[in-house]
Coordinates of C-alpha atoms in Angstrom, one line a residue:
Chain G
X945 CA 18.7 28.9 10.8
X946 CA 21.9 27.5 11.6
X947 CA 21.2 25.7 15.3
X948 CA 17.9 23.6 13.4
X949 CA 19.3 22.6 10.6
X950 CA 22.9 22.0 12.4
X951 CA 21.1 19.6 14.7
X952 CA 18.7 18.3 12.0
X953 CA 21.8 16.8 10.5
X954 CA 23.1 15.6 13.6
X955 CA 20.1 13.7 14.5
X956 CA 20.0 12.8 10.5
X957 CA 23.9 11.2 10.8
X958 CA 23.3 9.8 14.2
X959 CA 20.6 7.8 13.0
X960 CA 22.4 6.6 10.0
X961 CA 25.3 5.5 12.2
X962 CA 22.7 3.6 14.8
X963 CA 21.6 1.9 11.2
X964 CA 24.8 0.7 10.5
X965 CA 25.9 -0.8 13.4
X966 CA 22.5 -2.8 13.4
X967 CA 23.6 -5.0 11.1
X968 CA 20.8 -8.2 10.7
X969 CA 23.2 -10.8 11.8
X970 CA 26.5 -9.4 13.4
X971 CA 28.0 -12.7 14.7
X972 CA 28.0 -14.0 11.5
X973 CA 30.8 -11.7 9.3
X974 CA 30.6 -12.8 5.2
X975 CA 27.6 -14.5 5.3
X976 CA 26.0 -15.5 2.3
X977 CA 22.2 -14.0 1.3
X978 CA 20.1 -16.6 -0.2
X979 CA 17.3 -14.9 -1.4
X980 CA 14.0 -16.5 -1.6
X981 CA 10.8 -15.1 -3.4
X982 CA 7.9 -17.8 -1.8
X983 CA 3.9 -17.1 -2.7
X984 CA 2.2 -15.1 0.0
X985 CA 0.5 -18.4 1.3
X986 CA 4.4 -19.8 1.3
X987 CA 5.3 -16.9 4.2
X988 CA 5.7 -18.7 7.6
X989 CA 6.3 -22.3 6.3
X990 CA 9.4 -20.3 4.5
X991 CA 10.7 -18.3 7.5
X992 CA 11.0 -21.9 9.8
X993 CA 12.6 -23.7 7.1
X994 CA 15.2 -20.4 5.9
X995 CA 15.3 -20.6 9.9
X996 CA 16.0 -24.5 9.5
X997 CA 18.6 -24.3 6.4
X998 CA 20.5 -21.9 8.5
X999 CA 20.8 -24.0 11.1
X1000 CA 22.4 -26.5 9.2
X1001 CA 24.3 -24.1 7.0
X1002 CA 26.3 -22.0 9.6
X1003 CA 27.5 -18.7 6.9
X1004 CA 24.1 -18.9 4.6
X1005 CA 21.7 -16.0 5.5
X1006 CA 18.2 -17.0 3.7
X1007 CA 16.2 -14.2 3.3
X1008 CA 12.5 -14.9 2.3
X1009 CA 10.6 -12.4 0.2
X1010 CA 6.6 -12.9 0.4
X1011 CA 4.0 -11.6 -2.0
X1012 CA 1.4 -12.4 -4.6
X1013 CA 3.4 -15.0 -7.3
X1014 CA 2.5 -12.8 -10.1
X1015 CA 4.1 -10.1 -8.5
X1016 CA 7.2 -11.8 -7.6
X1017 CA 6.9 -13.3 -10.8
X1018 CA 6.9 -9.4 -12.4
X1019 CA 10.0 -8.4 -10.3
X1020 CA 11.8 -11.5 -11.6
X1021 CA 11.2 -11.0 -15.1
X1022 CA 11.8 -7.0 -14.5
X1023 CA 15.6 -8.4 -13.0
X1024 CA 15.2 -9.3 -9.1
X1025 CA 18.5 -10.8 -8.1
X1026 CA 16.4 -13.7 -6.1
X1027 CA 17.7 -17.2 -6.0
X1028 CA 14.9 -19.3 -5.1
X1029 CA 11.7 -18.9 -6.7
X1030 CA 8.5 -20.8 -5.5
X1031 CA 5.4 -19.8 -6.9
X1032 CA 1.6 -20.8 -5.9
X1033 CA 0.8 -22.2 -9.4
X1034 CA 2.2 -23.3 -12.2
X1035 CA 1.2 -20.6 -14.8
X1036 CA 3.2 -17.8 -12.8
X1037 CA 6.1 -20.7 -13.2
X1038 CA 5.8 -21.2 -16.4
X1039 CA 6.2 -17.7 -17.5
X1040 CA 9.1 -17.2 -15.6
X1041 CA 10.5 -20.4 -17.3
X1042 CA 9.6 -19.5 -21.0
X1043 CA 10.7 -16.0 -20.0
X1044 CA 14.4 -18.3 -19.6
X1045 CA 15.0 -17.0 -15.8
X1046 CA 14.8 -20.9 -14.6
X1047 CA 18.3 -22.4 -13.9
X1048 CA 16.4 -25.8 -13.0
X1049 CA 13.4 -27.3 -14.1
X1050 CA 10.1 -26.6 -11.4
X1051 CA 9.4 -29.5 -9.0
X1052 CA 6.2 -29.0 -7.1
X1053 CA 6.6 -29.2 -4.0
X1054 CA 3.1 -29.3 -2.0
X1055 CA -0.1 -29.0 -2.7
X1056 CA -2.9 -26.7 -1.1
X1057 CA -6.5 -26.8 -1.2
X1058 CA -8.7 -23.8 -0.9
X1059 CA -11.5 -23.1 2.3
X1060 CA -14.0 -20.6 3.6
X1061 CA -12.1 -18.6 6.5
X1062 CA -14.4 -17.1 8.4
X1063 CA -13.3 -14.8 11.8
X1064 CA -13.0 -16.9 15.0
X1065 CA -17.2 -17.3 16.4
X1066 CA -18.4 -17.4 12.8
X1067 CA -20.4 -13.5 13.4
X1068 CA -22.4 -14.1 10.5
X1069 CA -23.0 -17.5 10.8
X1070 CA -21.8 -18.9 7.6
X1071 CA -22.0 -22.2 6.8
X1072 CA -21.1 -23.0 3.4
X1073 CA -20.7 -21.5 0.1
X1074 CA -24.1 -20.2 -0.7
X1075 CA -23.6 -17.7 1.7
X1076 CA -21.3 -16.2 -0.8
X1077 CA -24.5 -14.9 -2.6
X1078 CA -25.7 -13.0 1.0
X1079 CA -25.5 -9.1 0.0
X1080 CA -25.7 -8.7 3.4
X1081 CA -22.5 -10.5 4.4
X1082 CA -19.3 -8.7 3.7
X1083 CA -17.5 -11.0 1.9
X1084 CA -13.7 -10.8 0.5
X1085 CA -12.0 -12.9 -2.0
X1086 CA -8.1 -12.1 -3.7
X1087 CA -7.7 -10.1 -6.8
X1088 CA -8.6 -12.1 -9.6
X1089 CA -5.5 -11.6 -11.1
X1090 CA -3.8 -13.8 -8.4
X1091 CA -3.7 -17.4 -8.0
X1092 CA -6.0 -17.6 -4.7
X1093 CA -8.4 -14.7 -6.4
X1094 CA -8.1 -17.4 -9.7
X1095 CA -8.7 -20.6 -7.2
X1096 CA -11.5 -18.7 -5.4
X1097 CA -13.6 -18.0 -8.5
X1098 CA -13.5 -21.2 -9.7
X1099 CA -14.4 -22.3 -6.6
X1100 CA -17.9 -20.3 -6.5
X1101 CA -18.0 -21.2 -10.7
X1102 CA -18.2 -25.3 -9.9
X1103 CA -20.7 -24.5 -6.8
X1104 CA -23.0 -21.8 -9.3
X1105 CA -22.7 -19.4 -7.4
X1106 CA -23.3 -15.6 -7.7
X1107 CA -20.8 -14.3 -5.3
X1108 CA -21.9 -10.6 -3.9
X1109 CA -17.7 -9.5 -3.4
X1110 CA -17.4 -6.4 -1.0
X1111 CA -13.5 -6.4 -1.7
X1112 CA -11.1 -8.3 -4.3
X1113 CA -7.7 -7.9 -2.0
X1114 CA -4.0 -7.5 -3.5
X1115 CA -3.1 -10.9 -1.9
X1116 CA -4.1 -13.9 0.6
X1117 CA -2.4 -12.1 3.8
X1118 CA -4.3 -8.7 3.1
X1119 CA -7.6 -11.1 3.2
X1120 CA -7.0 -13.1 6.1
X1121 CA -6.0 -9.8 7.9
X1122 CA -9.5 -8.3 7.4
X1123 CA -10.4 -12.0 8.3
X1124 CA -9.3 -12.5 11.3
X1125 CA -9.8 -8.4 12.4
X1126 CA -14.0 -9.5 11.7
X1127 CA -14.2 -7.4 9.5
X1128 CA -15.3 -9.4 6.8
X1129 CA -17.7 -12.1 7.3
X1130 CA -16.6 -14.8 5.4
X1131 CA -13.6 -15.3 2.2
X1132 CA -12.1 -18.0 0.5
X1133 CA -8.3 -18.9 1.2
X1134 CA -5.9 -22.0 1.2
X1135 CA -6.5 -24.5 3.8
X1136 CA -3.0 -23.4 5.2
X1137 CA -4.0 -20.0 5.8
X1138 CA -6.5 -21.4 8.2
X1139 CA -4.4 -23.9 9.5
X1140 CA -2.1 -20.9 10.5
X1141 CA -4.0 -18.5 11.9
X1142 CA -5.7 -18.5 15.4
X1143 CA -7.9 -16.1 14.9
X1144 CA -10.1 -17.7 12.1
X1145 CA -12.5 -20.9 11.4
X1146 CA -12.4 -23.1 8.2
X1147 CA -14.9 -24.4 6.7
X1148 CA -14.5 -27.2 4.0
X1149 CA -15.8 -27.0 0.5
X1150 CA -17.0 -30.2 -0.7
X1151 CA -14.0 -31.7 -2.6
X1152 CA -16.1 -31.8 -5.9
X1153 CA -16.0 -27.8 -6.1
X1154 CA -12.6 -27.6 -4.7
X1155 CA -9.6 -26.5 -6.6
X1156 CA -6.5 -27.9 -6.2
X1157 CA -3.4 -25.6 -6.3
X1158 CA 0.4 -27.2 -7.0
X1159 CA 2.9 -25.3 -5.9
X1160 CA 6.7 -24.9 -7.6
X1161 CA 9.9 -24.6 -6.7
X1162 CA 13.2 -23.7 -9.1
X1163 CA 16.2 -21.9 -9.0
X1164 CA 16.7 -19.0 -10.9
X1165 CA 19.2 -17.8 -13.8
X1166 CA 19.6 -14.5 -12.0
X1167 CA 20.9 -16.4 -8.4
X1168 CA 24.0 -15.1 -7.1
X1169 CA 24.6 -18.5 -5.7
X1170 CA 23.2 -21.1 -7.6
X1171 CA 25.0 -23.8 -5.6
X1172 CA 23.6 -22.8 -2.4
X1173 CA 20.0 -21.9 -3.8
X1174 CA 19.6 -25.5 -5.1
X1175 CA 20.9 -27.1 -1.9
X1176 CA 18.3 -24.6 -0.6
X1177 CA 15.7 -26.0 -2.8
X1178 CA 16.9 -30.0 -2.4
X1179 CA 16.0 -28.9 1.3
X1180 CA 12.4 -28.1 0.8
X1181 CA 12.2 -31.3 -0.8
X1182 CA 13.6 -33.4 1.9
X1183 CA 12.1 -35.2 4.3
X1184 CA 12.7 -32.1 7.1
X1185 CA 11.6 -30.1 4.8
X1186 CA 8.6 -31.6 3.7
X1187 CA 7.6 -32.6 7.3
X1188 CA 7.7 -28.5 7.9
X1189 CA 5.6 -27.7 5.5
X1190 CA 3.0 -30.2 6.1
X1191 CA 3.5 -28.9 9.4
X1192 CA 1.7 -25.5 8.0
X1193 CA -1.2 -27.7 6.6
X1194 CA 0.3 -27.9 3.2
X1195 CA -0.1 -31.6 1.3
X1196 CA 2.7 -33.6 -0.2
X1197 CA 2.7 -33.4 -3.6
Chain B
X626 CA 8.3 36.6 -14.7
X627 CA 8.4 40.3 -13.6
X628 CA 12.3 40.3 -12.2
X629 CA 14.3 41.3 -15.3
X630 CA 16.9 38.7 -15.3
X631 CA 17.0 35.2 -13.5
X632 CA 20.5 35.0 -11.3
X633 CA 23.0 32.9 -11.8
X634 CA 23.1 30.0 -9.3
X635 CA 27.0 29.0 -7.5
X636 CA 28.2 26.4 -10.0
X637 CA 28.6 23.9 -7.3
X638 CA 24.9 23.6 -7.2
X639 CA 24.5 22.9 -10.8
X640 CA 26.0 19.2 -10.9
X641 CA 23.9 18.6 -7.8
X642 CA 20.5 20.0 -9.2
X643 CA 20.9 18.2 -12.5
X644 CA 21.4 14.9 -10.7
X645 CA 18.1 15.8 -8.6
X646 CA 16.4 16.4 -11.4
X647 CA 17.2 13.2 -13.4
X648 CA 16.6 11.1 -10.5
X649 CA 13.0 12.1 -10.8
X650 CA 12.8 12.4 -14.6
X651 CA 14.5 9.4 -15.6
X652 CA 11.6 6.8 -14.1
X653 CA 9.0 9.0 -15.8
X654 CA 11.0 8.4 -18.8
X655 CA 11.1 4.8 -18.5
X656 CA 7.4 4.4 -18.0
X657 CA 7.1 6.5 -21.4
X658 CA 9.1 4.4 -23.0
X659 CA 7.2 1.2 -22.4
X660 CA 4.0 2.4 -22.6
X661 CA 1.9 0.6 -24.8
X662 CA 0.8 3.9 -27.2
X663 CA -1.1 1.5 -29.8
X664 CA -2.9 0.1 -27.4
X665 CA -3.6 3.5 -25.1
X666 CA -6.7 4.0 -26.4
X667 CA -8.3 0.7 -25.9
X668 CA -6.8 0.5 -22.5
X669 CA -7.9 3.8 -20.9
X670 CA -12.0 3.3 -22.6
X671 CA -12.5 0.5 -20.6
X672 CA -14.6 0.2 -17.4
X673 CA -11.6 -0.3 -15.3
X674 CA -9.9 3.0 -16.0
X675 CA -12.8 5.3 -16.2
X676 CA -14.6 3.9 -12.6
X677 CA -11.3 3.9 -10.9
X678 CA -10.1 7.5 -11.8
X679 CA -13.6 8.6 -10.9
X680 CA -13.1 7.2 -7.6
X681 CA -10.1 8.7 -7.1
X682 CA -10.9 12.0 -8.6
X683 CA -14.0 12.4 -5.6
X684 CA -11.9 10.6 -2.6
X685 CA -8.7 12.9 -3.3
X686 CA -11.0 15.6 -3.7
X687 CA -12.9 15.0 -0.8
X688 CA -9.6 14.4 1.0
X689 CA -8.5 17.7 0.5
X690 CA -11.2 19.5 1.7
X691 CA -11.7 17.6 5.2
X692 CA -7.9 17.9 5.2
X693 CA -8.3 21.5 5.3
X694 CA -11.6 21.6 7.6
X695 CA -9.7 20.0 10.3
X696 CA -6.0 20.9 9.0
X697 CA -6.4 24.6 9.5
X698 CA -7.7 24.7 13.6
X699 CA -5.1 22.1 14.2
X700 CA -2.2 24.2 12.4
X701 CA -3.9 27.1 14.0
X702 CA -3.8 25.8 17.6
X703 CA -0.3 24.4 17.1
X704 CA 1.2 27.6 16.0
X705 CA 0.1 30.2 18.4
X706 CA -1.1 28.2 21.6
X707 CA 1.2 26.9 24.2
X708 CA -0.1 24.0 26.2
X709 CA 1.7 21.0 27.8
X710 CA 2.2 17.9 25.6
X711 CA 2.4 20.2 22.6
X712 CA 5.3 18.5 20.5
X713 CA 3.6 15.7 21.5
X714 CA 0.3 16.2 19.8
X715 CA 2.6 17.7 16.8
X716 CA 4.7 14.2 16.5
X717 CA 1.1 12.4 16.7
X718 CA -0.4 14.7 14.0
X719 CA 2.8 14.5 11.8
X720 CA 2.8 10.4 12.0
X721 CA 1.3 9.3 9.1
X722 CA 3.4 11.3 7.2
X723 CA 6.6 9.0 8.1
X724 CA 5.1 5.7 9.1
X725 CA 4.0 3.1 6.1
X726 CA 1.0 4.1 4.8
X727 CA 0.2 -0.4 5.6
X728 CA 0.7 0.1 9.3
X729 CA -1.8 3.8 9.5
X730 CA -4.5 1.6 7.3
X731 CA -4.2 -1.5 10.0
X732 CA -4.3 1.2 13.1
X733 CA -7.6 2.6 11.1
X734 CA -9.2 -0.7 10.7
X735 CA -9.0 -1.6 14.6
X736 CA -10.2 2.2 15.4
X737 CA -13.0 2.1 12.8
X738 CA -13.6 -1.4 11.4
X739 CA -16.7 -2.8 12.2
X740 CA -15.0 -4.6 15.5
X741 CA -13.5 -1.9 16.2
X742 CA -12.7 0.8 19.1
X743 CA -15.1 3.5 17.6
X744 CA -16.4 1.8 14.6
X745 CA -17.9 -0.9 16.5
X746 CA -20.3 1.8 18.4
X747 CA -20.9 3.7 14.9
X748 CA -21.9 0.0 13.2
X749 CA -24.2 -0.7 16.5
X750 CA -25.7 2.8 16.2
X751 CA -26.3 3.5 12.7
X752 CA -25.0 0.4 10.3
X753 CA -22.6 2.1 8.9
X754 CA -19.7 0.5 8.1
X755 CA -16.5 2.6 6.8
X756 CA -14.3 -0.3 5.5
X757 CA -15.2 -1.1 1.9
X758 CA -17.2 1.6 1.6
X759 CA -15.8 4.9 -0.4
X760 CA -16.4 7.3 3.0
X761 CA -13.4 4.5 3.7
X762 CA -11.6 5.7 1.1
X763 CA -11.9 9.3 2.1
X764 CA -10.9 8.2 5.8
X765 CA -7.6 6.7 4.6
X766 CA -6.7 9.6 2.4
X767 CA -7.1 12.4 5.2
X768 CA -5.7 10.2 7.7
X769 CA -2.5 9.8 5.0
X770 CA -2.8 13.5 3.6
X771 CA -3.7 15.9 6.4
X772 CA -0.6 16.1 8.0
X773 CA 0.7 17.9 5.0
X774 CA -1.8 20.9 4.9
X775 CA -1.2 21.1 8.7
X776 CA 2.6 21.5 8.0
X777 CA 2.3 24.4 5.5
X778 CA -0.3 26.1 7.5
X779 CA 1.5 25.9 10.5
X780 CA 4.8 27.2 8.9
X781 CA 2.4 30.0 7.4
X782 CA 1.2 31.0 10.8
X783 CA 4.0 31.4 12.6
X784 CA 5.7 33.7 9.8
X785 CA 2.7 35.7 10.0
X786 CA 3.3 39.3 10.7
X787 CA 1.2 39.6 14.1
X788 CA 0.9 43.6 13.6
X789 CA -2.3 42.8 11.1
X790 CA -4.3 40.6 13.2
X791 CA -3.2 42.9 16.2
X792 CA -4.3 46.0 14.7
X793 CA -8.1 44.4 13.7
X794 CA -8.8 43.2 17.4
X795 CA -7.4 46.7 18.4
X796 CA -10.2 48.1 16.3
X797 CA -12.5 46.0 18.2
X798 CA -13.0 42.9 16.1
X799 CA -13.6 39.7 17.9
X800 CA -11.5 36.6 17.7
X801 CA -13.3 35.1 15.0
X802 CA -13.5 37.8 13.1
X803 CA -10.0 38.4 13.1
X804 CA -9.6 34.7 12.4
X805 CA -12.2 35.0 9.4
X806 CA -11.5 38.1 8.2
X807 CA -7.5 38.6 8.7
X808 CA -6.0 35.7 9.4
X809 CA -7.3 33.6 6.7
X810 CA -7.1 35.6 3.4
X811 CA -3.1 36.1 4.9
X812 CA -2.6 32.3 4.9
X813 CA -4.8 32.0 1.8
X814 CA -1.6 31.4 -0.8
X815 CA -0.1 28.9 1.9
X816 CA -3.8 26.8 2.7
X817 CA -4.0 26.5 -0.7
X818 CA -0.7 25.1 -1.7
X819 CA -1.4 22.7 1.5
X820 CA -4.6 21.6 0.0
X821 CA -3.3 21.2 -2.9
X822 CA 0.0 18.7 -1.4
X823 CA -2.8 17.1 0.8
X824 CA -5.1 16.8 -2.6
X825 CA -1.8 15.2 -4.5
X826 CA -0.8 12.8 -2.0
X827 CA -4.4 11.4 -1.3
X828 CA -4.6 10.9 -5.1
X829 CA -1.7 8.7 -4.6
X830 CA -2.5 6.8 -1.7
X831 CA -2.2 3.5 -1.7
X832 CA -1.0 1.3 1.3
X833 CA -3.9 2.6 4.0
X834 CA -7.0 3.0 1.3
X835 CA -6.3 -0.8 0.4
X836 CA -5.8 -2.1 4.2
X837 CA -8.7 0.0 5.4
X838 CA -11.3 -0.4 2.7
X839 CA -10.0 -2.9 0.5
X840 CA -10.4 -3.3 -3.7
X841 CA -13.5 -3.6 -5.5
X842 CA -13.9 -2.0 -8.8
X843 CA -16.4 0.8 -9.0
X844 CA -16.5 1.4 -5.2
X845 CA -13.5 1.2 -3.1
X846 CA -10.7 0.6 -6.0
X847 CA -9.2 4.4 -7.1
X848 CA -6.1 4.7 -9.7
X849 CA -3.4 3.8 -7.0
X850 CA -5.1 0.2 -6.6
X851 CA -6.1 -0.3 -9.8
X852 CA -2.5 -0.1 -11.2
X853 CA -1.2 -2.5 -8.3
X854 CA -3.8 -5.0 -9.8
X855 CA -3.2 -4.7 -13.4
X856 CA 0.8 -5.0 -12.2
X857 CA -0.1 -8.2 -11.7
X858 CA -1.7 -9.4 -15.1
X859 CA -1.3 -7.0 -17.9
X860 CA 1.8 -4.9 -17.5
X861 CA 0.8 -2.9 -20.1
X862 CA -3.0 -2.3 -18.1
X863 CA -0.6 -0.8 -15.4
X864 CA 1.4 1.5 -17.1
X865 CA -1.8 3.1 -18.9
X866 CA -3.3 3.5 -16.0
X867 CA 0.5 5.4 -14.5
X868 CA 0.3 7.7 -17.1
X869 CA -2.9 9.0 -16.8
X870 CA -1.9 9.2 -13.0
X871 CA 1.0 11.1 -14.0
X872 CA -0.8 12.9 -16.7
X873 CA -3.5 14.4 -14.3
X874 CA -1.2 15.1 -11.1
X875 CA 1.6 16.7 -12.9
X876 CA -0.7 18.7 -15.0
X877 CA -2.3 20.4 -11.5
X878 CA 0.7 20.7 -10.2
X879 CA 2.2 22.5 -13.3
X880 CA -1.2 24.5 -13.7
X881 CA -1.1 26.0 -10.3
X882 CA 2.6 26.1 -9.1
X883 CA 2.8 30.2 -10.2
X884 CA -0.7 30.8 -8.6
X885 CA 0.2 29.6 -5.3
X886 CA 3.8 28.6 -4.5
X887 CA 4.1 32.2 -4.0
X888 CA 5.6 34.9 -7.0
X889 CA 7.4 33.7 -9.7

């Protein structure tokens, strides 16, 4: 037993010193974490402009967190040590700020609308949102207890529809996955999801069933550095910053 | 308990094992302690609760048993037959156990999606289509559980005393035979507690059943799922639906540790 297990923990503290000498960002020694929770749909326009801010801020390390806003939202109220939080909608916000974890007040920051994504060569030919009601389409929409599940149903409400759902998905990237991989047919997403992805088609919805969905941005009690999280956040709302995110098909607010 | 008295373990263990054992009591605790008792009942009726833990109940069941159909040969073959590429096939069987259950779902969804590798000839064929469907479900779990029946098994195997199986093909039975009738009922304790890890960890599952088959109430969304969702809305949906998670995993496991983790 001794030669496995002596070179089981070998390999076992070998690893864990290859670990540490991977440190994220060795030229920079001291370097500050900013953490950032941004709404799933936030994800890429967040990495360029962390990528951005640290540019500009030699010694900040901004670290974005992605997922659903109501589950960010739950790890903030549960204690998260973010920073920055910017949420997809203003009820996730607002419990947050009743809850007393907002250092600042919310500024939105952009605006999103939703669309039908449908995988690149539109397989099962959908044109619009009566095709929602095909039960032989396999059509996915987010959870409905997340904002683009929320913005989704209201969506097929104004239009009177009678959706047949094959899958109600944990968040927007889990649906634009099974998008893009053709495996389902048609769903509804922000416009920026679209606008991001190569491997998927938009189609509009007719502005009178659209929802619109503001998205914002405050600093939180529990930041670690509240200085450099609102510089953080007076970036977003710059100029550069706004020109990113519109960039990623988000609309100024 | 038929040993008359329990030792005494080295008391530099103790401080160790009562650490252990908080680290895995203390969150159980903690959900205890929030859960919404008054509310329990009202909670656990609903539609939600009842269709999700059915669901999970037949995939994690269902899990088990595939898990052992195709656990067993593989454990079998890995064991006793030496063939190039052998630690290789091992490491591949053994992946899902250490990669994110996220990244096994995505590799099933391009193998058997609709568009993809296999599942694009199965759709063409016959219409089926795995994701979003509960034989999806299933597919996640074993992919996710199996590799644990095939580690006990193997284990089993190759601390098999080899006179037994030996002695029966000496007395002229076949190789299946020996297999059915030696072989088998000596591993019995050890497939069984396998099954059973495979059955616990597919009732679990979470990552690959929701990037393979996706959510939907009543057909594809088991316990696993349907606390992720609640998470999001009602926290106190979520840690109902934990406990009775909990409730029914630790129960089994309690229930049939003496039976078949061996004497004790």
């Amino acid at each position: 037993m001794h030669g496995p297990t002596r070179s089981a923990i070998a390999v076992l503290g070998a690893l864990l010193v290859t670990a540490a000498a991977c440190t994220d960002d060795p030229g920079a020694p001291g370097s500050q974490p900013l953490l950032v929770f941004a709404a799933g749909s936030l994800s890429a326009a967040f990495e360029e402009l962390g990528a951005a801010y640290e540019a500009a801020h030699p010694g900040v390390d901004v670290q974005v967190s992605s997922a659903a806003s109501s589950f960010l939202r739950e790890q903030i109220l549960e204690g998260a040590p973010a920073d920055v939080y910017a949420s997809a909608d203003p009820e996730n916000m607002e419990q947050v700020t009743e809850a007393g974890m907002a250092r600042t007040d919310p500024v939105v920051f952009v605006r999103n609308v939703m669309e039908i994504a449908v995988p690149a060569g539109n397989p099962g030919r959908v044109t619009g949102l009566a095709d929602f009601a095909d039960p032989n389409l396999l059509i996915g929409l987010c959870a409905p207890q997340v904002p683009c599940g929320i913005f989704g149903r209201a969506v097929l409400e104004a239009a009177g529809i009678e959706a047949s759902i094959d899958t109600s998905e944990p968040n927007v990237l889990f649906l634009i996955t099974k998008i893009e991989a053709g495996e389902l047919d048609a769903g509804l997403v922000y416009a920026t999801d679209v606008a991001s992805s190569e491997l998927v088609e938009g189609i509009a919805i007719p502005p009178e069933w659209n929802v619109e969905a503001e998205y914002p941005i405050a600093v939180l009690t529990g930041a670690a550095h509240p200085d450099e999280a609102a510089a953080f956040v007076a970036f977003v709302l710059s100029d550069s910053g706004r020109s990113i995110l519109t960039g990623y098909g988000f609309l100024a607010p | 308990m038929t040993r008359g008295r329990s030792p005494r373990p080295p008391s530099a263990l103790i401080p160790f094992a009562v650490f252990g054992v908080l680290l895995f009591s203390v969150p159980l605790i903690g959900l205890l302690v929030r859960a919404p008792w008054s509310r329990l009942g009202t909670v656990l009726s609903g539609p939600v609760v009842t269709q999700a833990l059915r669901l999970s109940l037949i995939s994690s069941v269902a899990a088990a048993l595939i898990a052992a159909a195709i656990g067993v040969p593989m454990a079998w073959i890995l064991a006793r037959v030496e063939f190039p590429g052998r630690a290789l096939v091992r490491g591949l069987v053994m992946l899902p156990m250490v990669l994110p259950p996220v990244v096994g779902g995505t590799a099933l969804l391009y193998a058997f999606g609709r568009r993809g590798l296999v599942g694009e000839a199965l759709y063409q064929a016959t219409g089926i289509v795995l994701p979003f469907s509960l034989w999806g479900v299933v597919l996640a779990n074993v992919f996710i559980a199996t590799p644990f029946l095939v580690l006990t098994v193997e284990g089993a195997l190759r601390n098999l005393d080899p006179r037994y199986e030996s002695a029966a093909a000496v007395m002229g039975a076949g190789r299946w035979r020996v297999f059915r009738r030696v072989t088998l009922p000596m591993i019995g304790p050890s497939l069984a507690a396998g099954a059973l890890l495979a059955w616990a960890r597919a009732l679990g599952e979470f990552g690959a059943t929701i990037t393979f088959a996706g959510s939907l109430q009543g057909r594809t969304q088991t316990m696993p799922l349907a606390v992720f969702v609640a998470l999001e809305q009602d926290r106190d949906v979520a840690i109902a639906l934990s406990l009775v998670l909990v409730a029914v995993s630790l129960a089994v496991l309690v229930a049939l540790r003496n039976r078949w983790w061996g004497p004790s």
